[in-house]
CSV table of C-alpha atoms and ligand atoms in Angstrom, one decimal:
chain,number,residue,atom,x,y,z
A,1,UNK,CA,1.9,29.7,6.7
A,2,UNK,CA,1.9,31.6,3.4
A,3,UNK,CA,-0.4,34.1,2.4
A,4,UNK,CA,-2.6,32.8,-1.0
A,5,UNK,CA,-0.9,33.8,-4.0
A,6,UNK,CA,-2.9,35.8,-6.7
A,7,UNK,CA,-3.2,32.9,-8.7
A,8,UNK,CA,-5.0,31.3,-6.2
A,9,UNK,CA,-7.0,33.7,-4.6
A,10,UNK,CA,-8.6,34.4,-7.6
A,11,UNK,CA,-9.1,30.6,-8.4
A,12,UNK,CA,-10.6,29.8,-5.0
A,13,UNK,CA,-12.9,32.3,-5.6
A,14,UNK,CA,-14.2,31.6,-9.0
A,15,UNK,CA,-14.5,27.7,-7.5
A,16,UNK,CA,-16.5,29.4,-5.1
A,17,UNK,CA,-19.1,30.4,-7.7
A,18,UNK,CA,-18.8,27.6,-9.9
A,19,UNK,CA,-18.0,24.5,-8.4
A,20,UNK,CA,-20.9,21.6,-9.5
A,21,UNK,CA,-22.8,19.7,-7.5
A,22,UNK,CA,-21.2,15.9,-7.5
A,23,UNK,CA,-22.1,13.3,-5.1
A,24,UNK,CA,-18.7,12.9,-4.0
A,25,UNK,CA,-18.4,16.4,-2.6
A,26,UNK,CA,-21.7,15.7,-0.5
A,27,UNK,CA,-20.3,13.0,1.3
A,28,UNK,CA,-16.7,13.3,1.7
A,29,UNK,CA,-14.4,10.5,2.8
A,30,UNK,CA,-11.0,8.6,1.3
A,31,UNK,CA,-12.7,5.8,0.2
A,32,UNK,CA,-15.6,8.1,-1.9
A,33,UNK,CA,-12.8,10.2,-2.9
A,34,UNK,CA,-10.8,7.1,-4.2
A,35,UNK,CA,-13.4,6.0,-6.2
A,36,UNK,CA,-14.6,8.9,-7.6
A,37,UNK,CA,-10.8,9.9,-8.5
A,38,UNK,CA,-10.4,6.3,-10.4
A,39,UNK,CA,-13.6,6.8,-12.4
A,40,UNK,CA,-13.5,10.1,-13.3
A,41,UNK,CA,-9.8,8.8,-14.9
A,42,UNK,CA,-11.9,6.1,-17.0
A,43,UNK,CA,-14.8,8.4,-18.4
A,44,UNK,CA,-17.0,11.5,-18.7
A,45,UNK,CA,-18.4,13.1,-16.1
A,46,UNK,CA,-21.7,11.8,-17.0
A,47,UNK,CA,-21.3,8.7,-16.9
A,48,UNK,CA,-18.4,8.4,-13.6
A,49,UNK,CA,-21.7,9.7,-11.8
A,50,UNK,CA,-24.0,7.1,-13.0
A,51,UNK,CA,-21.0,4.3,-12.2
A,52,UNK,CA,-20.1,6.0,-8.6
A,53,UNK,CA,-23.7,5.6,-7.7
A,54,UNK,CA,-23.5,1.9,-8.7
A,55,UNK,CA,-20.3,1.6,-7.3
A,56,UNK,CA,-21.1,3.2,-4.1
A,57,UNK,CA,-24.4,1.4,-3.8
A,58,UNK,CA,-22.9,-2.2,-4.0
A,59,UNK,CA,-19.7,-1.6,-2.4
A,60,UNK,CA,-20.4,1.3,0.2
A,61,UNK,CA,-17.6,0.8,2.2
A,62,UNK,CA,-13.6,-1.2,2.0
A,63,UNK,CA,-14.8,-3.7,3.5
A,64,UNK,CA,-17.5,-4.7,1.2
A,65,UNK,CA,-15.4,-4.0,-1.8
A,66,UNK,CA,-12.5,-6.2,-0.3
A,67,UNK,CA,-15.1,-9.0,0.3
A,68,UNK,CA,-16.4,-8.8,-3.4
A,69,UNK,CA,-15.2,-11.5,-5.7
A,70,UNK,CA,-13.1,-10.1,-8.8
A,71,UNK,CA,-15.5,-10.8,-11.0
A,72,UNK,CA,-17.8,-8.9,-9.5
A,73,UNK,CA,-16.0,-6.1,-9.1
A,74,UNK,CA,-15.0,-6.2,-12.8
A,75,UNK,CA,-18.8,-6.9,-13.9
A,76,UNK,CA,-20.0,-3.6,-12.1
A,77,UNK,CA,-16.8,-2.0,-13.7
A,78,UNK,CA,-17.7,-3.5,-17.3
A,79,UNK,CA,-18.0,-0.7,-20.0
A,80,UNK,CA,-15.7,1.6,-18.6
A,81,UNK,CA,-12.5,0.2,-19.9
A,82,UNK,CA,-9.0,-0.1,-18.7
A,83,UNK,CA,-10.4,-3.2,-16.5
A,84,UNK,CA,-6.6,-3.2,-14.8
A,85,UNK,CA,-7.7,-0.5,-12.7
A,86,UNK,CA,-10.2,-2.1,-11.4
A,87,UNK,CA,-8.6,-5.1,-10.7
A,88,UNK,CA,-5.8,-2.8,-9.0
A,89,UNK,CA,-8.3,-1.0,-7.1
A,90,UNK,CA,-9.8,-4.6,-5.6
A,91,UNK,CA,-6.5,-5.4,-4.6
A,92,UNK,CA,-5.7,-1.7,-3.1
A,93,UNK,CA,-8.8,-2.3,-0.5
A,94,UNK,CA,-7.4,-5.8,-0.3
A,95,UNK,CA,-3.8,-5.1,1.2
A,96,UNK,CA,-5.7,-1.8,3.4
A,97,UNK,CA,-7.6,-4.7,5.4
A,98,UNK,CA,-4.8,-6.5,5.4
A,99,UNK,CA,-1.7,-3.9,6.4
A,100,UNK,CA,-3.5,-0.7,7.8
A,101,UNK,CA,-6.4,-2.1,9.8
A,102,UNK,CA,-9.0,-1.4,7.2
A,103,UNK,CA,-8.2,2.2,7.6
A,104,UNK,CA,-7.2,4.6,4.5
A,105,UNK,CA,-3.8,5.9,5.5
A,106,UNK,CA,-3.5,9.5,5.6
A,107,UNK,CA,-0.3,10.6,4.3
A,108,UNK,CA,0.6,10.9,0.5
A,109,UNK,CA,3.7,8.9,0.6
A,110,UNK,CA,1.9,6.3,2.5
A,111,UNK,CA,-1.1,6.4,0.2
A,112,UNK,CA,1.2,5.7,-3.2
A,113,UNK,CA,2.5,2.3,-1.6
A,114,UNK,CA,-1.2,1.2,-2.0
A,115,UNK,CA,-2.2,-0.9,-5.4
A,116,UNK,CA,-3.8,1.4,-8.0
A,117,UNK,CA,-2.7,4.5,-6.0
A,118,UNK,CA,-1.0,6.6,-8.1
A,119,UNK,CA,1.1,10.2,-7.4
A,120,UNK,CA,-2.3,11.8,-8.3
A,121,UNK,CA,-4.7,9.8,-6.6
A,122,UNK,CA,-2.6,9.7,-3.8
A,123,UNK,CA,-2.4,13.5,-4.0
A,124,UNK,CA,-6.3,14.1,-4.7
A,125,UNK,CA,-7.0,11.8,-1.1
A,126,UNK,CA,-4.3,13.6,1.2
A,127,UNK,CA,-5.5,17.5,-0.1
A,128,UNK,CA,-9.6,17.0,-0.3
A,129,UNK,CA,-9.6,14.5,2.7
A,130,UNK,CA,-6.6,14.9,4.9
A,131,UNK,CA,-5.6,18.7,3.9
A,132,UNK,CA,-1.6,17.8,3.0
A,133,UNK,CA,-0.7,20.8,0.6
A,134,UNK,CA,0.4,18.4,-2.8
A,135,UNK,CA,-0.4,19.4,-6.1
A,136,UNK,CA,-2.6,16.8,-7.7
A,137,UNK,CA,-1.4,17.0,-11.2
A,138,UNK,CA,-3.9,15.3,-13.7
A,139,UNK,CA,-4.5,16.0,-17.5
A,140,UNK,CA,-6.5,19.4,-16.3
A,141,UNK,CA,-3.9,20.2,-13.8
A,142,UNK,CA,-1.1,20.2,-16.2
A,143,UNK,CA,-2.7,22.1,-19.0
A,144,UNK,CA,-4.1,25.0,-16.7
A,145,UNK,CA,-0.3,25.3,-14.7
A,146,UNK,CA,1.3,25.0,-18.3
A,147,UNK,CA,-0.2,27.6,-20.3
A,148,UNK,CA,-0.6,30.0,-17.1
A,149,UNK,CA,3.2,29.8,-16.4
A,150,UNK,CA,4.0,29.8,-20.0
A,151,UNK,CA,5.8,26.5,-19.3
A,152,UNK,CA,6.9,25.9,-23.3
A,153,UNK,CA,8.7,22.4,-22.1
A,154,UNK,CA,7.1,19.0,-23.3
A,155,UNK,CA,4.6,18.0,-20.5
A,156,UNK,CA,5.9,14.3,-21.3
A,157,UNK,CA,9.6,14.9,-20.4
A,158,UNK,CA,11.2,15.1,-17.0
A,159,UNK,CA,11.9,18.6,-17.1
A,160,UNK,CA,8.3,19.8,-18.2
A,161,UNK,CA,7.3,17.4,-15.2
A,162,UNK,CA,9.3,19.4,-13.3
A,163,UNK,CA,8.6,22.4,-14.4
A,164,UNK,CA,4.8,22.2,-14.2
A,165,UNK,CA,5.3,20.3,-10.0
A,166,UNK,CA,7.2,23.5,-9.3
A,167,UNK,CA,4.8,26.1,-10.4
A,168,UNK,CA,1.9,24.1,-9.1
A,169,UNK,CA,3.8,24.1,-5.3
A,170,UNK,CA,4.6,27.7,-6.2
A,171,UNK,CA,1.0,28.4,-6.8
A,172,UNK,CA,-1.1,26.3,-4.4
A,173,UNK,CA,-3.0,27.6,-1.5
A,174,UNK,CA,-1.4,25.8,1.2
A,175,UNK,CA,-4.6,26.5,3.6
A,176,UNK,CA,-6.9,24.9,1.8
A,177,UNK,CA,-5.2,22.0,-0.8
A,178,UNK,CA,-8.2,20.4,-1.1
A,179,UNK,CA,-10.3,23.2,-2.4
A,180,UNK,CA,-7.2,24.6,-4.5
A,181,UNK,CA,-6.8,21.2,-6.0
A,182,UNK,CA,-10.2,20.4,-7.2
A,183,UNK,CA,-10.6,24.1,-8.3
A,184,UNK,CA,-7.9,23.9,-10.9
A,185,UNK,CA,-9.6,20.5,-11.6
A,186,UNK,CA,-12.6,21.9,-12.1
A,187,UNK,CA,-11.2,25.2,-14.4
A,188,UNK,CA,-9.4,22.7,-16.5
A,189,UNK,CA,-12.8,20.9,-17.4
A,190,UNK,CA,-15.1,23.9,-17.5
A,191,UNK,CA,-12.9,27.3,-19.4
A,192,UNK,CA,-9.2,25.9,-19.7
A,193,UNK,CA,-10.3,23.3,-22.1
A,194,UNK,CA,-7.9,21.5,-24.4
A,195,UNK,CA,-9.8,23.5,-27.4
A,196,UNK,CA,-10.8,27.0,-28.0
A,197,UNK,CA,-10.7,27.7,-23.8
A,198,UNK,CA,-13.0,30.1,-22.2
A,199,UNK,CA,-10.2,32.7,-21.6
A,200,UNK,CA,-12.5,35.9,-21.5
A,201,UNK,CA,-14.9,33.8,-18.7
A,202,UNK,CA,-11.2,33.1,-16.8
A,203,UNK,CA,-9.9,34.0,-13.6
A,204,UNK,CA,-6.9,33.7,-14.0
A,205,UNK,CA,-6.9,35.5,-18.0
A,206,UNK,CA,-5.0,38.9,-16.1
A,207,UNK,CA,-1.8,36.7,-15.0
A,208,UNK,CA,-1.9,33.8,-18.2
A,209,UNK,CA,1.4,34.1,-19.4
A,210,UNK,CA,0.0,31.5,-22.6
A,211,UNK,CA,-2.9,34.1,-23.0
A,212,UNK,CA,-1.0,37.0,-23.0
A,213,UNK,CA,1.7,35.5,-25.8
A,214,UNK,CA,-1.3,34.1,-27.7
A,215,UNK,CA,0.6,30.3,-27.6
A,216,UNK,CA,-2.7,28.8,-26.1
A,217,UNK,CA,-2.4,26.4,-28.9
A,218,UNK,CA,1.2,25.8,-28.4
A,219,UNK,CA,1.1,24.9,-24.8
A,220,UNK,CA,1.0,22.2,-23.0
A,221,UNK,CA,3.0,20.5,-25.9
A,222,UNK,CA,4.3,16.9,-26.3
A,223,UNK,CA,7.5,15.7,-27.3
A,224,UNK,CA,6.2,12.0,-28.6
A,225,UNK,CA,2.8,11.1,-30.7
A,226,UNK,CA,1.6,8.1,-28.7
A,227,UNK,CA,1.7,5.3,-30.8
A,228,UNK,CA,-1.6,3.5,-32.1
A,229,UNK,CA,-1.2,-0.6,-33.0
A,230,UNK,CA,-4.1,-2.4,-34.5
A,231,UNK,CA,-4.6,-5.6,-33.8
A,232,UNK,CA,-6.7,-8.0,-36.3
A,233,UNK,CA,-8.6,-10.3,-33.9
A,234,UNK,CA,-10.7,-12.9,-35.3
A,235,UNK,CA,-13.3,-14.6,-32.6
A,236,UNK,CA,-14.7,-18.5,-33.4
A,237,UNK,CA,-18.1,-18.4,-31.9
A,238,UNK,CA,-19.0,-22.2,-31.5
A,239,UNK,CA,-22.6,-22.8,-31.0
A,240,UNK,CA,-24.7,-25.3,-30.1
A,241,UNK,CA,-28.4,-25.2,-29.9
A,242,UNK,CA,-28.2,-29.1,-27.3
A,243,UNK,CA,-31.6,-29.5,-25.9
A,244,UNK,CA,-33.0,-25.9,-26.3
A,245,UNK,CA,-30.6,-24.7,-24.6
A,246,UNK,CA,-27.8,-22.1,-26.8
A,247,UNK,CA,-24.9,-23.0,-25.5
A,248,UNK,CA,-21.1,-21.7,-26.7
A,249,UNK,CA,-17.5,-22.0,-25.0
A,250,UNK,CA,-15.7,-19.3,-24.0
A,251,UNK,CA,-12.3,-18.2,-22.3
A,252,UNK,CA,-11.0,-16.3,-19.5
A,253,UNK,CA,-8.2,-13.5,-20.5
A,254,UNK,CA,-5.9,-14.6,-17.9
A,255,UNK,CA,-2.7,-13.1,-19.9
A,256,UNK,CA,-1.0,-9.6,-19.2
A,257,UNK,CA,-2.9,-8.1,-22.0
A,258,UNK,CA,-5.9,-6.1,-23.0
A,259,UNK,CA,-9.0,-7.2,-21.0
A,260,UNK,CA,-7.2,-9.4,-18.1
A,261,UNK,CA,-9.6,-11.2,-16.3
A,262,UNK,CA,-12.8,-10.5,-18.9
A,263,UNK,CA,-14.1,-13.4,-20.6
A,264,UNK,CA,-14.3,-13.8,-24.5
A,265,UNK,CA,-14.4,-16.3,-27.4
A,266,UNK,CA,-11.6,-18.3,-28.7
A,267,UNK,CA,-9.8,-16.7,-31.2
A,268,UNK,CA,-6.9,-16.2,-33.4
A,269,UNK,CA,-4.3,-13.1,-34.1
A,270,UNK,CA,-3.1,-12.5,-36.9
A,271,UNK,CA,-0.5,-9.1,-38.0
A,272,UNK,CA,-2.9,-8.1,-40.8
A,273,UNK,CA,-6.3,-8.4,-42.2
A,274,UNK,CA,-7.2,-12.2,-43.5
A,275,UNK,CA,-9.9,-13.7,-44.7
A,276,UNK,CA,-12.2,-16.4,-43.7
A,277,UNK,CA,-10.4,-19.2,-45.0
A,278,UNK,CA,-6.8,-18.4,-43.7
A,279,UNK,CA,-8.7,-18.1,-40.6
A,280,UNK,CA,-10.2,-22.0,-40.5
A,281,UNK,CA,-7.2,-23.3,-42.3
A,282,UNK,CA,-4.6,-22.1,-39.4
A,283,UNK,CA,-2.9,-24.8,-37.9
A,284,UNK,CA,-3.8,-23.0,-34.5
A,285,UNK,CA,-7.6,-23.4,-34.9
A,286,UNK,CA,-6.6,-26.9,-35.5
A,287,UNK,CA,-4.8,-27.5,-32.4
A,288,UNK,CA,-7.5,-26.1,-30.5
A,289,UNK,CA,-10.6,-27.5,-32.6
A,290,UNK,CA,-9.0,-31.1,-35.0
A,291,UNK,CA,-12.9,-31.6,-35.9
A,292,UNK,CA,-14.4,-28.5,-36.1
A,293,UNK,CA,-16.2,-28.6,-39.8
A,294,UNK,CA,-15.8,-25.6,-42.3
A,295,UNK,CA,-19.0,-26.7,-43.0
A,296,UNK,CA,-20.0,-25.7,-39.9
A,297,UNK,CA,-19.3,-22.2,-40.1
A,298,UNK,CA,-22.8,-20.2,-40.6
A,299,UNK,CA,-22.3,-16.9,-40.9
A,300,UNK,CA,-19.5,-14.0,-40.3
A,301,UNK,CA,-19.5,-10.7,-38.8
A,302,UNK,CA,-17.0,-7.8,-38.7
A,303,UNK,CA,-15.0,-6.0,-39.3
A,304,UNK,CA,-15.8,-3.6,-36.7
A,305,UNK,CA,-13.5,-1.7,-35.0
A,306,UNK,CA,-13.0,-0.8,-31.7
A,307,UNK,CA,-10.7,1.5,-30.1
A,308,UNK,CA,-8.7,1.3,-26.8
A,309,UNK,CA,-6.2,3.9,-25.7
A,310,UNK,CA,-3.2,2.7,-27.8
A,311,UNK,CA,-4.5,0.1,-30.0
A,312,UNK,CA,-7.4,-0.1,-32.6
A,313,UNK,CA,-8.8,-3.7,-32.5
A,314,UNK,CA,-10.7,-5.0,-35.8
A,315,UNK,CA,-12.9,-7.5,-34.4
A,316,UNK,CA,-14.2,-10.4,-36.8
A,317,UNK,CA,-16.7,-12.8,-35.3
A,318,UNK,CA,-16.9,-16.4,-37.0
A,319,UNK,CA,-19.8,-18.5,-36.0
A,320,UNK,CA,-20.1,-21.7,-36.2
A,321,UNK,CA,-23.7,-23.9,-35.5
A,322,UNK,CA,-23.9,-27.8,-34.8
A,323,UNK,CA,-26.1,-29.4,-32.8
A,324,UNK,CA,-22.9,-30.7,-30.4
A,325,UNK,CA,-20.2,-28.8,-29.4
A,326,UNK,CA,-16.8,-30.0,-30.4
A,327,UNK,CA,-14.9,-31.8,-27.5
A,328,UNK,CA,-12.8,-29.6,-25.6
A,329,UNK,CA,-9.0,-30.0,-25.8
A,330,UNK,CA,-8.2,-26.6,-24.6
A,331,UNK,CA,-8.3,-26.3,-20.7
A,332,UNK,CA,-8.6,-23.2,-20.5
A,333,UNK,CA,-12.0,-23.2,-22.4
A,334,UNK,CA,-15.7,-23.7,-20.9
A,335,UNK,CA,-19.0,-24.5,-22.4
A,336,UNK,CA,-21.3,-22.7,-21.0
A,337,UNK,CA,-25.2,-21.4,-21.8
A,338,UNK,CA,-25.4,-18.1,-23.2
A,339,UNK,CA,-27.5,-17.2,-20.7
A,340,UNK,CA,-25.1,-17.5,-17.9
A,341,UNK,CA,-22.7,-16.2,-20.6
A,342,UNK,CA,-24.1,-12.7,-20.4
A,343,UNK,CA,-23.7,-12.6,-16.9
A,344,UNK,CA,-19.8,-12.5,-16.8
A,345,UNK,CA,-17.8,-9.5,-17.0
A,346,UNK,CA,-17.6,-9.1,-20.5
A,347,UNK,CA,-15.2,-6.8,-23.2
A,348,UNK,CA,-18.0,-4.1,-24.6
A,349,UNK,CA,-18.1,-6.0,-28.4
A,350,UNK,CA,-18.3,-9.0,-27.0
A,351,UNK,CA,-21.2,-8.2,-24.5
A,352,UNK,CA,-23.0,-6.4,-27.4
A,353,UNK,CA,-22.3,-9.4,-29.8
A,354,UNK,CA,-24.2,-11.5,-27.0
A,355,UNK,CA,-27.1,-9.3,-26.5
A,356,UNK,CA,-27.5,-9.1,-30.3
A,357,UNK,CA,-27.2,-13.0,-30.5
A,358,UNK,CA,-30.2,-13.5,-27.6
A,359,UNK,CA,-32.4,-10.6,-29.2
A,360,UNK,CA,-32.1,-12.7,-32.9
A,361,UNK,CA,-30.3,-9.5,-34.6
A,362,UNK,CA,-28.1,-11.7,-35.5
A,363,UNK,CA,-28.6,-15.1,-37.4
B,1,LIG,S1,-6.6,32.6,-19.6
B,1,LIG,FE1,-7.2,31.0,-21.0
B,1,LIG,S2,-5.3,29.8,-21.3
B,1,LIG,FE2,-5.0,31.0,-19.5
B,1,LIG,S3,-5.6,29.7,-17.8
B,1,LIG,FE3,-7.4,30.9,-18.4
B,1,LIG,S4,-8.5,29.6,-19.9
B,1,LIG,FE4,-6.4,28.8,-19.7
């Protein structure tokens, strides 16, 4: 076996020092390390501890998760976005019960034919738990490799790819993976930071090849701006107040689109801002709702706007008050109490739209 290289000898060290204190490095296993790998993807450190916990606490083991209906599993996931990875995830512990006996396979190439297993998932689980020596190359990973190899390709074309796999292999401690991968994990959150990075606190400042040609700013660099759409969504809220009880119908997102599997209102697209009135004269709210009354309509609220990864939503709410719900002519819509309403897995606005509606913030 190879002796550490520089590079890592001094990272290892520093990790040694530095490393913080998270709950999945207390109690190591694939399944711990899986989860805490997919969260950390989703959000801040702050609050990927706070989910693990929850996480951990309801589902502490593949077979628990696997058992869990998918709307459970997306409820406990709600507010962390990117609710396909959860969904992915359920069905990853599904097919391990299923194929490999319950058990979390060991070996990387093994691990990516799982759902919701990516090349650095996959690569995080064989290093920390099963000590395979592959690179796990996340946002951190590529920035810290980049600038300290001076790697000038764009990190989003093959040969950046390539470049930055080769000098992690080149660079990787190939006795200790795990600790080599979650210590360059760990650099790129803490000094190699996208902005202004703690170079003179660095380890690795002596051999940084960005550092010493002062292109820190340069590298990693992209070839392609993503893209951001907005979408103009407008949401009928239909209320009805039937024996004390608030009542409103709602849908299931059972499309391949944002929020699959989360429930919402009815609503209507449309490619640009509109106003109220284009909105209740569109022939597609009268398909849905023939005897729905503009008179009906008490109030209005939006725009707001709410961001995902590659789309900006503006979100209108239109609410509308009888005392009886239209009839239904939709199948895939539900009446339901509000009550019960709260307690689905819910997109963030509209789980803060019902919490405002049951507190009276809103009319
Ligand atoms: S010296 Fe600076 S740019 Fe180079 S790896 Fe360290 S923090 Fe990153």
């Amino acid at each position: 076996m190879n002796n550490p290289t520089p590079f890592a000898e001094s990272l290892l060290s520093w990790y040694a020092n530095n490393a913080r204190d998270l709950p999945w490095r207390i109690d190591v296993s694939a399944y711990t390390t899986w989860i805490s790998e997919i969260l950390l993807q989703q959000t801040r450190l702050n609050q990927g501890i706070i989910y693990y916990h929850r996480f951990i606490e309801r589902f502490p083991d593949i077979s628990s998760l696997a058992e869990a209906s998918e709307e459970e599993v997306l409820k406990l996931w709600q507010g962390l976005g990117y609710c396909s990875r959860a969904r992915n995830l359920h069905e990853g512990v599904r097919q391990i019960i299923e194929n490999y006996h319950g058990q979390i396979p060991s070996s990387f190439q093994e691990l990516k034919k799982i759902k919701g297993i990516g090349s650095y998932t996959a690569a995080a689980i064989s290093s920390i738990v099963f000590h395979q020596a592959v690179p796990a190359i996340d946002g951190n990973a590529i920035r810290v490799f980049s600038r300290f190899m001076g790697i000038n390709d764009p990190v989003d074309t093959s040969s950046g790819r390539i470049s930055i796999e080769k000098a992690a292999y080149s660079l990787m401690d190939q006795q200790r993976p795990g600790d080599f991968n979650q210590a360059v994990m760990e650099l790129g959150a803490l000094v190699c930071t996208p902005k202004r990075p703690a170079c003179f606190s660095c380890p690795l400042i002596n051999g940084c090849i960005a550092y010493r040609e002062d292109k820190i700013d340069l590298i990693p660099s992209k070839h392609r701006k993503t893209r951001v759409k907005e979408r103009y969504i407008f949401y009928l809220v239909i209320l009805s107040h039937a024996k004390n009880n608030m009542q409103v119908i709602i849908k299931k997102r059972d499309q391949n689109d944002i929020w699959k599997g989360l429930y919402d209102f009815p609503s209507l697209e449309f490619d640009g801002p509109a106003d109220k009135t284009a909105v209740i004269e569109s022939e597609n709210l009268k398909i849905d709702f023939p005897y729905l009354s503009p008179a009906e309509l008490k109030f209005t609220k939006g725009p707001s706007k709410h961001i995902l990864s590659h789309r900006t939503l503006c979100l209108n709410f239109l609410v509308f008050e009888s005392t009886m719900l239209p009839a239904i002519k939709n199948k895939k819509h539900r009446v339901i109490s509000i009550d019960e309403a709260i307690h689905l897995p819910l997109p963030r606005p509209i789980e803060k739209f019902l919490e405002e509606l049951i507190v009276g913030q809103i009319p």
